[in-house]
XYZ file of C-alpha atoms in Angstrom:
392
model
C 91.131 46.538 -53.764
C 90.541 48.819 -50.808
C 87.054 49.530 -52.107
C 86.208 45.842 -52.124
C 87.445 45.406 -48.570
C 85.375 48.356 -47.342
C 82.255 46.842 -49.048
C 82.712 43.548 -47.253
C 83.121 45.274 -43.888
C 79.947 47.334 -44.476
C 77.975 44.250 -45.466
C 79.067 42.363 -42.351
C 78.115 45.322 -40.154
C 74.612 45.468 -41.657
C 74.080 41.726 -41.062
C 75.125 42.061 -37.417
C 72.762 45.053 -36.970
C 69.876 43.215 -38.588
C 70.395 40.240 -36.275
C 70.401 42.521 -33.243
C 67.193 44.237 -34.346
C 65.527 40.880 -34.970
C 66.449 39.692 -31.497
C 65.045 42.882 -29.977
C 61.608 42.640 -31.690
C 58.880 40.792 -29.810
C 57.920 37.382 -31.159
C 54.834 37.199 -33.365
C 51.716 36.510 -31.239
C 49.719 33.589 -32.668
C 46.071 33.116 -31.714
C 45.626 30.646 -28.837
C 43.852 27.544 -30.169
C 40.449 26.773 -28.626
C 40.790 23.634 -26.545
C 38.697 20.727 -27.816
C 36.526 19.372 -24.991
C 37.247 15.804 -24.045
C 34.096 13.615 -24.277
C 34.305 10.852 -21.741
C 33.293 7.420 -23.014
C 29.783 6.283 -22.191
C 29.929 4.636 -18.819
C 28.635 1.038 -18.772
C 26.681 0.476 -15.561
C 28.130 -2.208 -13.413
C 25.904 -5.275 -13.177
C 24.073 -5.594 -9.850
C 25.805 -7.749 -7.366
C 23.435 -10.620 -6.670
C 23.771 -12.625 -3.519
C 25.663 -15.774 -4.113
C 23.570 -18.830 -3.422
C 25.812 -21.433 -1.913
C 25.650 -24.889 -3.448
C 24.468 -26.152 -0.082
C 21.132 -24.341 -0.596
C 20.479 -26.153 -3.866
C 21.492 -29.400 -2.296
C 19.139 -28.762 0.622
C 16.184 -28.078 -1.714
C 16.986 -31.170 -3.739
C 17.200 -33.261 -0.591
C 13.858 -31.861 0.617
C 12.127 -32.727 -2.656
C 13.584 -36.222 -2.556
C 12.404 -36.644 1.035
C 8.853 -35.546 0.189
C 8.672 -38.030 -2.660
C 10.055 -40.846 -0.533
C 7.514 -40.111 2.198
C 4.425 -39.382 0.092
C 4.712 -41.581 -2.999
C 3.792 -44.851 -1.201
C 0.403 -43.321 -0.256
C -0.394 -42.265 -3.846
C -2.425 -44.831 -5.789
C -3.341 -45.517 -9.399
C -7.069 -45.860 -10.109
C -8.498 -47.814 -13.044
C -12.203 -47.564 -13.812
C -14.356 -49.583 -16.168
C -17.688 -48.473 -17.527
C -20.103 -49.261 -20.334
C -20.990 -46.808 -23.089
C -23.324 -47.360 -26.020
C -22.842 -46.623 -29.703
C -25.467 -45.172 -32.050
C -26.886 -48.678 -32.488
C -27.201 -49.038 -28.698
C -24.502 -51.673 -28.625
C -22.489 -51.747 -25.384
C -18.869 -50.595 -25.616
C -16.568 -51.290 -22.652
C -14.477 -48.263 -21.670
C -11.534 -47.888 -19.327
C -10.236 -44.798 -17.582
C -7.376 -44.009 -15.252
C -6.617 -41.497 -12.560
C -4.858 -41.038 -9.268
C -5.734 -40.794 -5.603
C -4.161 -40.855 -2.157
C -4.765 -42.508 1.198
C -6.794 -40.323 3.558
C -6.794 -42.508 6.682
C -5.771 -45.926 7.960
C -9.225 -47.357 7.199
C -8.503 -47.639 3.486
C -10.344 -44.463 2.458
C -8.871 -42.867 -0.665
C -9.535 -39.352 -1.959
C -9.810 -38.743 -5.690
C -11.792 -36.603 -8.140
C -15.449 -37.207 -8.834
C -14.782 -37.151 -12.567
C -12.294 -40.036 -12.166
C -14.994 -42.430 -10.903
C -18.018 -40.851 -12.615
C -20.307 -43.544 -14.084
C -17.815 -46.271 -13.181
C -19.132 -49.843 -13.166
C -16.023 -51.038 -11.322
C -12.991 -49.410 -9.702
C -9.599 -51.026 -9.130
C -6.867 -49.449 -6.994
C -3.205 -50.309 -7.479
C -0.823 -49.408 -4.668
C 2.757 -48.299 -5.157
C 3.956 -51.756 -4.078
C 2.039 -53.355 -6.953
C -0.892 -54.780 -4.983
C -4.333 -54.277 -6.553
C -7.722 -54.212 -4.839
C -11.323 -53.665 -5.948
C -12.677 -50.450 -4.459
C -16.118 -49.363 -3.336
C -17.361 -45.845 -3.996
C -18.169 -44.422 -0.567
C -19.360 -40.940 -1.505
C -19.230 -38.387 -4.307
C -19.772 -34.658 -4.694
C -19.885 -33.414 -8.304
C -20.057 -29.782 -7.170
C -16.579 -29.937 -5.600
C -15.250 -32.663 -7.943
C -14.351 -34.840 -4.972
C -14.977 -38.525 -4.294
C -14.017 -41.047 -1.631
C -13.431 -44.723 -2.407
C -12.345 -47.505 -0.065
C -10.241 -50.637 -0.434
C -10.288 -53.694 1.889
C -6.538 -53.837 2.460
C -4.122 -54.261 5.354
C -0.575 -53.022 5.888
C -1.311 -49.811 4.060
C 1.207 -46.967 3.785
C 0.795 -44.013 6.128
C -1.973 -41.654 4.953
C -1.084 -38.138 3.827
C -1.816 -35.237 6.196
C -3.800 -32.196 5.079
C -2.328 -28.704 5.243
C -4.249 -25.485 5.854
C -4.599 -24.083 2.333
C -5.595 -20.735 3.824
C -1.942 -20.218 4.769
C -0.518 -20.724 1.273
C 1.514 -18.091 -0.577
C 2.051 -17.485 -4.272
C 5.564 -18.644 -5.165
C 5.685 -21.584 -2.760
C 7.268 -24.723 -4.164
C 4.790 -27.550 -4.711
C 5.025 -31.167 -5.802
C 2.463 -33.155 -7.783
C 2.501 -36.960 -7.703
C 0.288 -39.185 -9.839
C -0.003 -41.331 -12.937
C -0.017 -39.008 -15.977
C -0.685 -40.969 -19.164
C -0.478 -44.131 -17.049
C 3.091 -43.429 -15.875
C 2.665 -44.516 -12.256
C 4.579 -42.674 -9.531
C 5.466 -39.607 -11.583
C 6.549 -36.512 -9.675
C 6.607 -32.956 -11.027
C 7.826 -29.789 -9.323
C 6.546 -26.238 -9.624
C 5.225 -23.272 -7.689
C 1.869 -21.901 -6.653
C 0.972 -19.543 -9.507
C -2.198 -18.055 -7.986
C -4.718 -18.582 -5.205
C -8.481 -18.226 -4.808
C -9.183 -19.220 -8.391
C -12.710 -20.273 -9.374
C -13.073 -23.302 -11.646
C -16.091 -25.066 -13.074
C -17.244 -28.299 -11.490
C -18.433 -31.391 -13.387
C -22.078 -30.503 -12.674
C -21.685 -27.023 -14.160
C -21.416 -25.198 -10.837
C -18.331 -23.492 -9.435
C -15.477 -24.491 -7.133
C -13.877 -21.676 -5.179
C -10.554 -21.570 -3.313
C -8.839 -23.447 -6.174
C -5.035 -23.408 -6.370
C -3.307 -22.619 -9.664
C 0.107 -24.199 -10.249
C 2.680 -24.554 -13.009
C 3.715 -28.027 -11.813
C 3.077 -30.257 -14.828
C -0.368 -31.869 -14.569
C -1.600 -34.160 -17.332
C -4.453 -36.615 -17.907
C -4.026 -39.305 -15.274
C -2.865 -36.842 -12.602
C -6.497 -36.163 -11.694
C -7.211 -37.057 -8.080
C -3.560 -37.117 -7.047
C -2.124 -34.885 -4.341
C -0.518 -31.473 -4.662
C 1.962 -31.281 -1.794
C 4.017 -28.658 -0.017
C 7.664 -29.225 0.886
C 6.611 -30.655 4.245
C 4.805 -33.484 2.472
C 1.329 -32.204 3.356
C -1.573 -32.199 0.911
C -2.517 -28.654 -0.089
C -4.866 -29.709 -2.900
C -6.259 -32.426 -5.150
C -5.094 -32.045 -8.757
C -8.201 -31.620 -10.855
C -8.017 -29.594 -14.086
C -5.730 -28.064 -16.678
C -6.162 -25.326 -19.259
C -4.591 -26.507 -22.491
C -5.638 -26.485 -26.144
C -3.667 -29.712 -26.622
C -5.082 -31.435 -23.507
C -1.527 -31.731 -22.161
C 0.372 -29.621 -19.655
C 0.635 -25.961 -20.604
C 1.726 -24.784 -17.177
C -1.785 -23.877 -16.002
C -3.191 -26.511 -13.697
C -5.700 -26.333 -10.858
C -6.181 -28.230 -7.638
C -9.182 -28.355 -5.319
C -7.903 -26.847 -2.077
C -7.219 -28.906 1.030
C -9.657 -26.743 2.996
C -12.395 -27.785 0.577
C -11.306 -31.404 1.105
C -11.379 -30.891 4.873
C -14.919 -29.530 4.640
C -16.408 -32.060 2.191
C -14.713 -35.435 2.745
C -15.973 -36.179 6.284
C -19.547 -35.836 4.965
C -18.786 -38.119 2.024
C -17.494 -40.804 4.381
C -20.347 -40.432 6.872
C -23.280 -39.727 4.551
C -22.136 -40.435 0.990
C -22.826 -36.849 -0.083
C -22.135 -33.257 0.914
C -25.018 -30.933 1.923
C -24.503 -27.677 0.024
C -26.108 -24.557 1.543
C -28.906 -23.047 -0.523
C -30.689 -19.704 -0.653
C -33.582 -20.771 -2.862
C -33.576 -18.019 -5.495
C -33.313 -17.737 -9.254
C -31.315 -14.641 -10.120
C -29.956 -12.582 -12.997
C -26.478 -11.035 -12.714
C -26.730 -7.311 -13.396
C -24.073 -6.564 -15.986
C -23.813 -3.001 -17.329
C -25.734 -4.124 -20.437
C -28.582 -5.592 -18.385
C -28.721 -2.529 -16.138
C -29.078 -0.271 -19.169
C -31.693 -2.519 -20.794
C -33.774 -2.777 -17.612
C -33.716 0.979 -17.085
C -34.780 1.531 -20.671
C -37.660 -0.910 -20.005
C -38.813 1.353 -17.173
C -37.491 -0.577 -14.183
C -35.827 1.283 -11.351
C -32.318 -0.127 -10.857
C -30.640 1.771 -7.998
C -27.321 -0.119 -8.198
C -24.808 -0.928 -10.912
C -24.034 -4.462 -9.708
C -26.016 -7.153 -7.978
C -28.395 -10.048 -8.487
C -31.920 -9.361 -9.668
C -34.220 -11.911 -8.050
C -36.339 -13.347 -10.854
C -38.179 -15.829 -8.632
C -37.977 -17.521 -5.234
C -38.626 -21.193 -4.544
C -41.956 -21.426 -2.731
C -41.363 -22.473 0.857
C -37.582 -22.132 0.434
C -35.210 -20.144 2.656
C -35.496 -16.849 0.758
C -39.269 -17.143 0.478
C -39.681 -17.658 4.225
C -37.389 -14.674 4.893
C -39.602 -12.427 2.746
C -37.331 -11.935 -0.266
C -39.465 -11.175 -3.325
C -39.144 -12.242 -6.937
C -40.383 -10.576 -10.114
C -43.942 -9.255 -10.276
C -44.302 -8.664 -14.025
C -42.790 -9.883 -17.285
C -41.123 -7.555 -19.772
C -39.582 -8.406 -23.121
C -35.981 -7.303 -23.499
C -34.519 -8.259 -26.840
C -35.359 -11.916 -27.281
C -35.857 -12.543 -23.548
C -38.922 -12.502 -21.325
C -37.603 -11.221 -17.991
C -39.490 -11.155 -14.665
C -38.856 -7.703 -13.183
C -39.878 -5.886 -10.034
C -38.104 -8.284 -7.669
C -35.529 -7.514 -5.016
C -31.862 -6.961 -5.898
C -29.331 -8.853 -3.750
C -26.020 -7.036 -3.334
C -24.293 -8.780 -0.410
C -24.387 -11.730 1.987
C -22.984 -11.091 5.457
C -21.499 -7.901 4.053
C -19.635 -9.789 1.308
C -20.459 -8.383 -2.168
C -22.074 -10.906 -4.529
C -22.203 -9.210 -7.947
C -22.561 -12.510 -9.845
C -24.201 -15.888 -9.353
C -20.711 -17.381 -9.334
C -19.697 -15.158 -6.419
C -22.879 -16.083 -4.543
C -22.385 -19.840 -4.993
C -18.691 -19.723 -4.088
C -19.348 -17.664 -0.965
C -22.161 -19.909 0.250
C -20.145 -23.090 -0.358
C -16.879 -21.890 1.156
C -18.056 -19.666 4.001
C -21.395 -21.054 5.195
C -23.028 -24.326 6.208
C -26.552 -25.697 6.077
C -28.458 -24.288 9.058
C -26.462 -21.047 9.211
C -28.342 -17.765 9.394
C -26.977 -15.137 7.025
C -27.733 -11.451 6.565
C -28.728 -10.679 2.998
C -28.540 -7.084 1.766
C -31.260 -6.270 -0.766
C -32.694 -3.247 -2.580
C -36.470 -2.967 -2.832
C -38.200 0.052 -4.324
C -34.907 1.917 -4.317
C -34.383 1.374 -0.571
C -31.633 -0.742 0.979
C -32.829 -3.424 3.395
C -31.315 -6.343 5.304
C -33.082 -9.626 5.896
C -31.984 -12.741 7.789
C -32.132 -16.046 5.896
C -31.601 -19.511 7.395
C -29.852 -21.649 4.789
C -31.115 -25.082 3.851
C -29.599 -27.971 1.921
C -29.640 -27.562 -1.829
C -31.979 -30.100 -3.455
C -30.174 -33.006 -5.095
């Protein structure tokens, strides 16, 4: 009995000692876990803060467009032409065409495209108020695709003023008014897409200073005005580029500065006197330069106009410009070589015949004296040429 009691006391003492020892030992040191880096979420850039356009601005633009139409539309006319064509059996076939135009002055003169009235036997003008009048063709110029017709009418709407197309900017709003597909009084809105374009004229020459626009232009718009937001004519709608022959957003207008230059002559003389140098030339492309050098000709420049011949007694001939002196065969061509090479007129480079024609038409007049830069025998020279009127 006493032995059992002593055993229990000993066991209790050992348990108390073990607890004390355990409390005295340092706690087990566990390895510190490596912190996992926090990956911030991909930041989404805030959208740019665009300026808020107040509704009043849209309303103002809309009101301006409406005002231009109200002011200009009465002066825009519909033109109907009648002509006679012949079939393969030489039987006459009456044909009818349509186009547009606009009043130029208070004398009844109307501006339109040459191709609208080309070969017309009769021309009828219908005003916006429904009145119709026979029109006389006053003057035409195929090289600028412009024509002036006249109607014997009173109480005409106010004519449209011409703007200075030299002050235009790409991106300007423009308005076209005309009769596309016979839909009289149609207005379309767009912008100026490009300036100083060169387009082909009905006689195969070139029209410079043309205005490119995305305002919808379709058959029947030809001859109608292209207007700025002040209601001034900046061009005469003339051509489109479109595989389907309908608007593809690439239209061209003859510039108002071309109109300003040509129309007074058409009214006064019935034609426009185009300045003329009196040369036949070959544009020196890289291929032609290489071929001519291989043929033994000295070509001291990479670009320019090789003078093949000069018109006897013409402006270039009298100024001493020389044409080819011998004929060489290059490929399938017989080319006169040995003539002067024209590189500039009044310091303006003319690397192609197109550039030469556009410069002469837009920057010079008949009777002007111009300085022509030429190369002869490898030496640069300058000669003065007095321009004459191009033969009809």
